[in-house]
DNA sequence: CCTGGGCGTTAAGGATGTGTCAAGAACGTC
DNA sequence: GACGTTCTTGACACATCCTTAACGCCCAGG
């Protein structure tokens, strides 16, 4: 039986979720603020977390960081309409999905199922090949066509790894900074510029005209396979 | 079977809708004022709501807010001709669509079907496809049939994202402005005109005759999938 | 027929973001 | 402690994007 922990300060929502989820055979427990929510997470080890971003005692992203520090339990975030940056911050902090309030129970249930399904061990394809080079995520190695390996510094590798893991997808600058440099960073985009340039110099056949490490001005970077 | 709740104070309309909807295999219930309407919503949990804005006891937007506080059941609004600002207010409050009285039954039925279809749980993989282009919300990518990706600027993308997330639904100018440019904006409709034009130029097969990014004069825009 | 409002279109400036280079600081190794 | 590598930081030129204003069009109302 899947265990769900709901962290929300509105009693009506807690009640509605408890009723609906219990009816669907989930095991539901609740908390009404961030502090007791974090305590409940470490105590009960739920399979999924439903977290309202508008808690009275602490910011939603803080709660997410508090969980993500030691657990990868999927987190579905509830937020009111129009708070884009809050949602983005939550996703950057490690939330898995979000639902805007007011929400339909069907939608929430669908996202819940999806989150649980996804949290199953990821069938990783650890080798990504392009016409010009190959990235082996498991072995942490990059090889280029004719010649042998390419030496990457730790930071270069981490950056490349995040981009390759999200291949095809656009990765926000904030997301990159936080994954590579840590949660305290988010606006130091000059770091990215320097390291992306270094990666391009080492990997791209024509560094000034990138084919794989693409820039999306104002948004972030994207690895094209 | 789809359950419809009709809130209207005119007995003739109630009767007409009950007959027509029942014949189409909807399960119909009715209420004749706002208070009993709200009670009926929480009691019967209808799948769609048809709401007349000209109720005797309370303003239509109040009813909408009362519902939207905890549910995202689609709401179709009925209003008499010429009450533009009332309609806009209703849409801003969270209504999904509107029909002006007097209305043709066919139109109402079409909007009803559309509203119900939209309320189906959102797919895990948020990809919206049209005959001419494809929008991938997760990867932040737009691809056009034959040729490759289409480059969008951050603002263009945000605008498209809001419209696509509300696909089929009419989105108010105020709502768009606040979502994309921030809460301080609400009347700068010239921004919208500029950026909608840019999106049309990049996405529409015939930008001067839009097939997907539709204008609803005086109200807002709508993305048709 | 004229007028005004809303919409579409275009273009130019100013603001912001990006690529690049280089030098000093921090780190680990021998 | 000396050395080589890696990371950080600043400066600059250049590209891109946002904002703003102006104009033409269409339609409804006087």
mmCIF file of N, CA and C in Angstrom, chain A residues 32-131:
data_model
loop_
_atom_site.group_PDB
_atom_site.id
_atom_site.type_symbol
_atom_site.label_atom_id
_atom_site.label_comp_id
_atom_site.label_asym_id
_atom_site.label_seq_id
_atom_site.Cartn_x
_atom_site.Cartn_y
_atom_site.Cartn_z
ATOM 1 N N UNK A 32 0.452 19.962 9.121
ATOM 2 C CA UNK A 32 -0.122 21.251 8.759
ATOM 3 C C UNK A 32 0.906 22.380 8.738
ATOM 4 N N UNK A 33 2.154 22.067 8.937
ATOM 5 C CA UNK A 33 3.183 23.088 8.734
ATOM 6 C C UNK A 33 4.504 22.415 8.342
ATOM 7 N N UNK A 34 5.478 23.236 7.949
ATOM 8 C CA UNK A 34 6.707 22.691 7.413
ATOM 9 C C UNK A 34 7.509 21.901 8.430
ATOM 10 N N UNK A 35 7.607 22.426 9.638
ATOM 11 C CA UNK A 35 8.436 21.776 10.645
ATOM 12 C C UNK A 35 7.919 20.374 10.965
ATOM 13 N N UNK A 36 6.648 20.278 11.301
ATOM 14 C CA UNK A 36 6.108 18.955 11.622
ATOM 15 C C UNK A 36 6.066 18.075 10.382
ATOM 16 N N UNK A 37 5.982 18.715 9.204
ATOM 17 C CA UNK A 37 6.022 17.936 7.970
ATOM 18 C C UNK A 37 7.357 17.248 7.798
ATOM 19 N N UNK A 38 8.442 18.001 7.999
ATOM 20 C CA UNK A 38 9.776 17.403 7.877
ATOM 21 C C UNK A 38 9.965 16.276 8.891
ATOM 22 N N UNK A 39 9.470 16.531 10.095
ATOM 23 C CA UNK A 39 9.565 15.487 11.117
ATOM 24 C C UNK A 39 8.821 14.236 10.668
ATOM 25 N N UNK A 40 7.642 14.447 10.106
ATOM 26 C CA UNK A 40 6.831 13.304 9.675
ATOM 27 C C UNK A 40 7.518 12.532 8.546
ATOM 28 N N UNK A 41 8.185 13.262 7.667
ATOM 29 C CA UNK A 41 8.867 12.588 6.567
ATOM 30 C C UNK A 41 9.925 11.639 7.105
ATOM 31 N N UNK A 42 10.748 12.142 8.045
ATOM 32 C CA UNK A 42 11.840 11.299 8.536
ATOM 33 C C UNK A 42 11.301 10.190 9.429
ATOM 34 N N UNK A 43 10.156 10.412 10.024
ATOM 35 C CA UNK A 43 9.595 9.390 10.921
ATOM 36 C C UNK A 43 8.880 8.298 10.131
ATOM 37 N N UNK A 44 8.088 8.710 9.131
ATOM 38 C CA UNK A 44 7.192 7.741 8.482
ATOM 39 C C UNK A 44 7.707 7.241 7.141
ATOM 40 N N UNK A 45 8.736 7.923 6.604
ATOM 41 C CA UNK A 45 9.256 7.514 5.295
ATOM 42 C C UNK A 45 8.131 7.245 4.284
ATOM 43 N N UNK A 46 7.368 8.255 3.920
ATOM 44 C CA UNK A 46 6.284 8.035 2.969
ATOM 45 C C UNK A 46 6.830 7.735 1.572
ATOM 46 N N UNK A 47 5.969 7.181 0.743
ATOM 47 C CA UNK A 47 6.359 6.867 -0.630
ATOM 48 C C UNK A 47 6.217 8.081 -1.543
ATOM 49 N N UNK A 48 5.299 8.956 -1.206
ATOM 50 C CA UNK A 48 5.113 10.202 -1.955
ATOM 51 C C UNK A 48 4.823 11.318 -0.988
ATOM 52 N N UNK A 49 5.114 12.542 -1.452
ATOM 53 C CA UNK A 49 4.884 13.709 -0.624
ATOM 54 C C UNK A 49 4.025 14.683 -1.424
ATOM 55 N N UNK A 50 2.944 15.157 -0.820
ATOM 56 C CA UNK A 50 2.159 16.237 -1.421
ATOM 57 C C UNK A 50 2.351 17.462 -0.556
ATOM 58 N N UNK A 51 2.922 18.523 -1.148
ATOM 59 C CA UNK A 51 3.380 19.657 -0.345
ATOM 60 C C UNK A 51 2.780 20.962 -0.850
ATOM 61 N N UNK A 52 2.080 21.651 0.027
ATOM 62 C CA UNK A 52 1.585 22.986 -0.306
ATOM 63 C C UNK A 52 2.721 23.989 -0.146
ATOM 64 N N UNK A 53 2.878 24.862 -1.147
ATOM 65 C CA UNK A 53 3.979 25.835 -1.068
ATOM 66 C C UNK A 53 3.665 26.974 -0.104
ATOM 67 N N UNK A 54 2.404 27.181 0.184
ATOM 68 C CA UNK A 54 2.049 28.318 1.029
ATOM 69 C C UNK A 54 1.863 27.929 2.482
ATOM 70 N N UNK A 55 2.944 27.491 3.110
ATOM 71 C CA UNK A 55 2.845 27.086 4.508
ATOM 72 C C UNK A 55 3.079 28.286 5.423
ATOM 73 N N UNK A 56 2.561 28.210 6.641
ATOM 74 C CA UNK A 56 2.674 29.371 7.533
ATOM 75 C C UNK A 56 4.084 29.579 8.070
ATOM 76 N N UNK A 57 4.816 28.508 8.342
ATOM 77 C CA UNK A 57 6.052 28.677 9.098
ATOM 78 C C UNK A 57 7.313 28.750 8.250
ATOM 79 N N UNK A 58 7.316 28.137 7.074
ATOM 80 C CA UNK A 58 8.538 28.210 6.285
ATOM 81 C C UNK A 58 8.230 28.138 4.793
ATOM 82 N N UNK A 59 9.197 28.567 4.005
ATOM 83 C CA UNK A 59 9.014 28.581 2.569
ATOM 84 C C UNK A 59 8.997 27.153 2.027
ATOM 85 N N UNK A 60 8.206 26.962 0.965
ATOM 86 C CA UNK A 60 8.074 25.626 0.399
ATOM 87 C C UNK A 60 9.399 25.047 -0.053
ATOM 88 N N UNK A 61 10.245 25.893 -0.658
ATOM 89 C CA UNK A 61 11.511 25.376 -1.164
ATOM 90 C C UNK A 61 12.407 24.905 -0.018
ATOM 91 N N UNK A 62 12.273 25.533 1.129
ATOM 92 C CA UNK A 62 13.061 25.083 2.279
ATOM 93 C C UNK A 62 12.675 23.660 2.660
ATOM 94 N N UNK A 63 11.376 23.408 2.660
ATOM 95 C CA UNK A 63 10.921 22.060 2.989
ATOM 96 C C UNK A 63 11.494 21.058 1.989
ATOM 97 N N UNK A 64 11.425 21.440 0.709
ATOM 98 C CA UNK A 64 11.931 20.529 -0.323
ATOM 99 C C UNK A 64 13.411 20.246 -0.112
ATOM 100 N N UNK A 65 14.181 21.305 0.144
ATOM 101 C CA UNK A 65 15.605 21.103 0.398
ATOM 102 C C UNK A 65 15.821 20.210 1.612
ATOM 103 N N UNK A 66 15.002 20.443 2.632
ATOM 104 C CA UNK A 66 15.125 19.635 3.836
ATOM 105 C C UNK A 66 14.917 18.152 3.549
ATOM 106 N N UNK A 67 14.007 17.864 2.629
ATOM 107 C CA UNK A 67 13.766 16.459 2.280
ATOM 108 C C UNK A 67 14.855 15.943 1.347
ATOM 109 N N UNK A 68 15.156 16.748 0.335
ATOM 110 C CA UNK A 68 16.103 16.313 -0.686
ATOM 111 C C UNK A 68 17.512 16.114 -0.146
ATOM 112 N N UNK A 69 17.762 16.649 1.035
ATOM 113 C CA UNK A 69 19.082 16.476 1.611
ATOM 114 C C UNK A 69 19.421 15.014 1.837
ATOM 115 N N UNK A 70 18.431 14.187 2.047
ATOM 116 C CA UNK A 70 18.739 12.806 2.377
ATOM 117 C C UNK A 70 17.793 11.806 1.725
ATOM 118 N N UNK A 71 16.776 12.301 1.016
ATOM 119 C CA UNK A 71 15.799 11.367 0.456
ATOM 120 C C UNK A 71 15.403 11.774 -0.953
ATOM 121 N N UNK A 72 15.041 10.808 -1.770
ATOM 122 C CA UNK A 72 14.597 11.121 -3.124
ATOM 123 C C UNK A 72 13.122 10.796 -3.304
ATOM 124 N N UNK A 73 12.406 10.759 -2.197
ATOM 125 C CA UNK A 73 10.964 10.564 -2.256
ATOM 126 C C UNK A 73 10.325 11.570 -3.206
ATOM 127 N N UNK A 74 9.508 11.105 -4.144
ATOM 128 C CA UNK A 74 8.888 12.064 -5.061
ATOM 129 C C UNK A 74 8.026 13.099 -4.332
ATOM 130 N N UNK A 75 8.111 14.338 -4.789
ATOM 131 C CA UNK A 75 7.383 15.442 -4.171
ATOM 132 C C UNK A 75 6.485 16.098 -5.202
ATOM 133 N N UNK A 76 5.202 16.140 -4.902
ATOM 134 C CA UNK A 76 4.259 16.870 -5.745
ATOM 135 C C UNK A 76 3.865 18.144 -5.012
ATOM 136 N N UNK A 77 3.987 19.246 -5.719
ATOM 137 C CA UNK A 77 3.827 20.543 -5.092
ATOM 138 C C UNK A 77 2.457 21.132 -5.426
ATOM 139 N N UNK A 78 1.814 21.722 -4.449
ATOM 140 C CA UNK A 78 0.568 22.449 -4.684
ATOM 141 C C UNK A 78 0.844 23.942 -4.613
ATOM 142 N N UNK A 79 0.388 24.679 -5.613
ATOM 143 C CA UNK A 79 0.586 26.117 -5.548
ATOM 144 C C UNK A 79 -0.591 26.810 -6.197
ATOM 145 N N UNK A 80 -0.806 28.049 -5.804
ATOM 146 C CA UNK A 80 -1.922 28.791 -6.381
ATOM 147 C C UNK A 80 -1.526 29.328 -7.739
ATOM 148 N N UNK A 81 -2.517 29.619 -8.534
ATOM 149 C CA UNK A 81 -2.303 30.029 -9.908
ATOM 150 C C UNK A 81 -1.505 31.321 -9.971
ATOM 151 N N UNK A 82 -0.572 31.369 -10.891
ATOM 152 C CA UNK A 82 0.088 32.638 -11.159
ATOM 153 C C UNK A 82 1.415 32.808 -10.459
ATOM 154 N N UNK A 83 1.754 31.916 -9.540
ATOM 155 C CA UNK A 83 3.020 32.063 -8.842
ATOM 156 C C UNK A 83 4.097 31.266 -9.568
ATOM 157 N N UNK A 84 4.379 31.706 -10.782
ATOM 158 C CA UNK A 84 5.302 30.981 -11.631
ATOM 159 C C UNK A 84 6.658 30.806 -10.975
ATOM 160 N N UNK A 85 7.208 31.901 -10.471
ATOM 161 C CA UNK A 85 8.575 31.806 -9.970
ATOM 162 C C UNK A 85 8.658 30.896 -8.748
ATOM 163 N N UNK A 86 7.596 30.907 -7.979
ATOM 164 C CA UNK A 86 7.576 30.004 -6.833
ATOM 165 C C UNK A 86 7.596 28.550 -7.311
ATOM 166 N N UNK A 87 6.799 28.274 -8.353
ATOM 167 C CA UNK A 87 6.764 26.922 -8.890
ATOM 168 C C UNK A 87 8.128 26.526 -9.445
ATOM 169 N N UNK A 88 8.709 27.444 -10.224
ATOM 170 C CA UNK A 88 10.017 27.159 -10.809
ATOM 171 C C UNK A 88 11.039 26.904 -9.712
ATOM 172 N N UNK A 89 10.991 27.724 -8.674
ATOM 173 C CA UNK A 89 11.928 27.534 -7.564
ATOM 174 C C UNK A 89 11.723 26.164 -6.934
ATOM 175 N N UNK A 90 10.461 25.767 -6.793
ATOM 176 C CA UNK A 90 10.184 24.468 -6.185
ATOM 177 C C UNK A 90 10.719 23.336 -7.057
ATOM 178 N N UNK A 91 10.521 23.451 -8.358
ATOM 179 C CA UNK A 91 11.005 22.406 -9.253
ATOM 180 C C UNK A 91 12.521 22.383 -9.260
ATOM 181 N N UNK A 92 13.124 23.570 -9.244
ATOM 182 C CA UNK A 92 14.577 23.639 -9.172
ATOM 183 C C UNK A 92 15.081 22.997 -7.887
ATOM 184 N N UNK A 93 14.321 23.190 -6.822
ATOM 185 C CA UNK A 93 14.764 22.659 -5.537
ATOM 186 C C UNK A 93 14.651 21.139 -5.492
ATOM 187 N N UNK A 94 13.936 20.569 -6.457
ATOM 188 C CA UNK A 94 13.882 19.124 -6.488
ATOM 189 C C UNK A 94 12.484 18.528 -6.453
ATOM 190 N N UNK A 95 11.466 19.376 -6.573
ATOM 191 C CA UNK A 95 10.114 18.835 -6.664
ATOM 192 C C UNK A 95 9.961 18.076 -7.979
ATOM 193 N N UNK A 96 9.067 17.106 -8.001
ATOM 194 C CA UNK A 96 8.931 16.257 -9.177
ATOM 195 C C UNK A 96 7.832 16.734 -10.111
ATOM 196 N N UNK A 97 6.812 17.355 -9.547
ATOM 197 C CA UNK A 97 5.674 17.763 -10.352
ATOM 198 C C UNK A 97 4.909 18.821 -9.560
ATOM 199 N N UNK A 98 4.014 19.510 -10.235
ATOM 200 C CA UNK A 98 3.214 20.476 -9.497
ATOM 201 C C UNK A 98 1.777 20.453 -9.988
ATOM 202 N N UNK A 99 0.877 20.850 -9.108
ATOM 203 C CA UNK A 99 -0.537 20.981 -9.436
ATOM 204 C C UNK A 99 -0.974 22.343 -8.929
ATOM 205 N N UNK A 100 -1.654 23.085 -9.779
ATOM 206 C CA UNK A 100 -2.092 24.404 -9.354
ATOM 207 C C UNK A 100 -3.464 24.315 -8.710
ATOM 208 N N UNK A 101 -3.593 25.038 -7.597
ATOM 209 C CA UNK A 101 -4.877 25.102 -6.909
ATOM 210 C C UNK A 101 -5.739 26.173 -7.563
ATOM 211 N N UNK A 102 -7.013 25.987 -7.668
ATOM 212 C CA UNK A 102 -7.730 24.769 -7.286
ATOM 213 C C UNK A 102 -7.526 23.661 -8.294
ATOM 214 N N UNK A 103 -7.577 22.433 -7.840
ATOM 215 C CA UNK A 103 -7.247 21.323 -8.721
ATOM 216 C C UNK A 103 -8.383 20.309 -8.730
ATOM 217 N N UNK A 104 -8.418 19.537 -9.777
ATOM 218 C CA UNK A 104 -9.370 18.441 -9.850
ATOM 219 C C UNK A 104 -8.747 17.208 -9.231
ATOM 220 N N UNK A 105 -9.541 16.456 -8.509
ATOM 221 C CA UNK A 105 -9.005 15.279 -7.840
ATOM 222 C C UNK A 105 -8.423 14.295 -8.852
ATOM 223 N N UNK A 106 -9.064 14.197 -10.027
ATOM 224 C CA UNK A 106 -8.574 13.259 -11.036
ATOM 225 C C UNK A 106 -7.156 13.608 -11.462
ATOM 226 N N UNK A 107 -6.927 14.890 -11.656
ATOM 227 C CA UNK A 107 -5.592 15.294 -12.090
ATOM 228 C C UNK A 107 -4.564 14.965 -11.023
ATOM 229 N N UNK A 108 -4.889 15.292 -9.785
ATOM 230 C CA UNK A 108 -3.938 15.010 -8.722
ATOM 231 C C UNK A 108 -3.638 13.519 -8.639
ATOM 232 N N UNK A 109 -4.672 12.701 -8.766
ATOM 233 C CA UNK A 109 -4.463 11.260 -8.683
ATOM 234 C C UNK A 109 -3.575 10.775 -9.822
ATOM 235 N N UNK A 110 -3.799 11.339 -11.007
ATOM 236 C CA UNK A 110 -2.977 10.929 -12.148
ATOM 237 C C UNK A 110 -1.515 11.275 -11.903
ATOM 238 N N UNK A 111 -1.276 12.488 -11.408
ATOM 239 C CA UNK A 111 0.110 12.901 -11.168
ATOM 240 C C UNK A 111 0.726 12.078 -10.046
ATOM 241 N N UNK A 112 -0.092 11.723 -9.101
ATOM 242 C CA UNK A 112 0.397 10.887 -8.017
ATOM 243 C C UNK A 112 0.843 9.528 -8.544
ATOM 244 N N UNK A 113 0.002 8.895 -9.337
ATOM 245 C CA UNK A 113 0.364 7.607 -9.928
ATOM 246 C C UNK A 113 1.652 7.741 -10.734
ATOM 247 N N UNK A 114 1.715 8.811 -11.550
ATOM 248 C CA UNK A 114 2.893 9.010 -12.390
ATOM 249 C C UNK A 114 4.146 9.158 -11.528
ATOM 250 N N UNK A 115 4.034 9.919 -10.453
ATOM 251 C CA UNK A 115 5.198 10.156 -9.595
ATOM 252 C C UNK A 115 5.666 8.858 -8.962
ATOM 253 N N UNK A 116 4.737 8.060 -8.486
ATOM 254 C CA UNK A 116 5.106 6.797 -7.865
ATOM 255 C C UNK A 116 5.748 5.877 -8.899
ATOM 256 N N UNK A 117 5.152 5.842 -10.085
ATOM 257 C CA UNK A 117 5.683 4.986 -11.137
ATOM 258 C C UNK A 117 7.114 5.401 -11.490
ATOM 259 N N UNK A 118 7.307 6.721 -11.599
ATOM 260 C CA UNK A 118 8.629 7.218 -11.989
ATOM 261 C C UNK A 118 9.669 6.944 -10.927
ATOM 262 N N UNK A 119 9.243 6.902 -9.672
ATOM 263 C CA UNK A 119 10.229 6.759 -8.601
ATOM 264 C C UNK A 119 10.829 5.353 -8.591
ATOM 265 N N UNK A 120 10.254 4.449 -9.372
ATOM 266 C CA UNK A 120 10.887 3.152 -9.530
ATOM 267 C C UNK A 120 12.255 3.352 -10.173
ATOM 268 N N UNK A 121 13.211 2.440 -9.839
ATOM 269 C CA UNK A 121 14.578 2.619 -10.329
ATOM 270 C C UNK A 121 14.614 2.969 -11.806
ATOM 271 N N UNK A 122 15.368 3.997 -12.155
ATOM 272 C CA UNK A 122 15.409 4.481 -13.518
ATOM 273 C C UNK A 122 16.247 3.570 -14.394
ATOM 274 N N UNK A 123 15.699 3.091 -15.486
ATOM 275 C CA UNK A 123 16.468 2.261 -16.409
ATOM 276 C C UNK A 123 17.383 3.140 -17.240
ATOM 277 N N UNK A 124 18.540 3.450 -16.694
ATOM 278 C CA UNK A 124 19.408 4.437 -17.317
ATOM 279 C C UNK A 124 20.137 3.874 -18.533
ATOM 280 N N UNK A 125 20.201 4.675 -19.538
ATOM 281 C CA UNK A 125 21.058 4.378 -20.675
ATOM 282 C C UNK A 125 22.312 5.215 -20.478
ATOM 283 N N UNK A 126 23.355 4.598 -19.960
ATOM 284 C CA UNK A 126 24.478 5.400 -19.471
ATOM 285 C C UNK A 126 25.478 5.805 -20.549
ATOM 286 N N UNK A 127 25.206 5.505 -21.806
ATOM 287 C CA UNK A 127 26.134 5.901 -22.850
ATOM 288 C C UNK A 127 25.401 6.707 -23.911
ATOM 289 N N UNK A 128 25.884 7.916 -24.119
ATOM 290 C CA UNK A 128 25.271 8.775 -25.117
ATOM 291 C C UNK A 128 26.306 9.071 -26.187
ATOM 292 N N UNK A 129 25.942 8.778 -27.416
ATOM 293 C CA UNK A 129 26.902 8.946 -28.501
ATOM 294 C C UNK A 129 26.433 10.005 -29.483
ATOM 295 N N UNK A 130 27.376 10.794 -29.952
ATOM 296 C CA UNK A 130 27.125 11.735 -31.028
ATOM 297 C C UNK A 130 28.118 11.427 -32.144
ATOM 298 N N UNK A 131 27.919 11.989 -33.318
ATOM 299 C CA UNK A 131 28.886 11.764 -34.389
ATOM 300 C C UNK A 131 30.308 12.182 -34.027
#
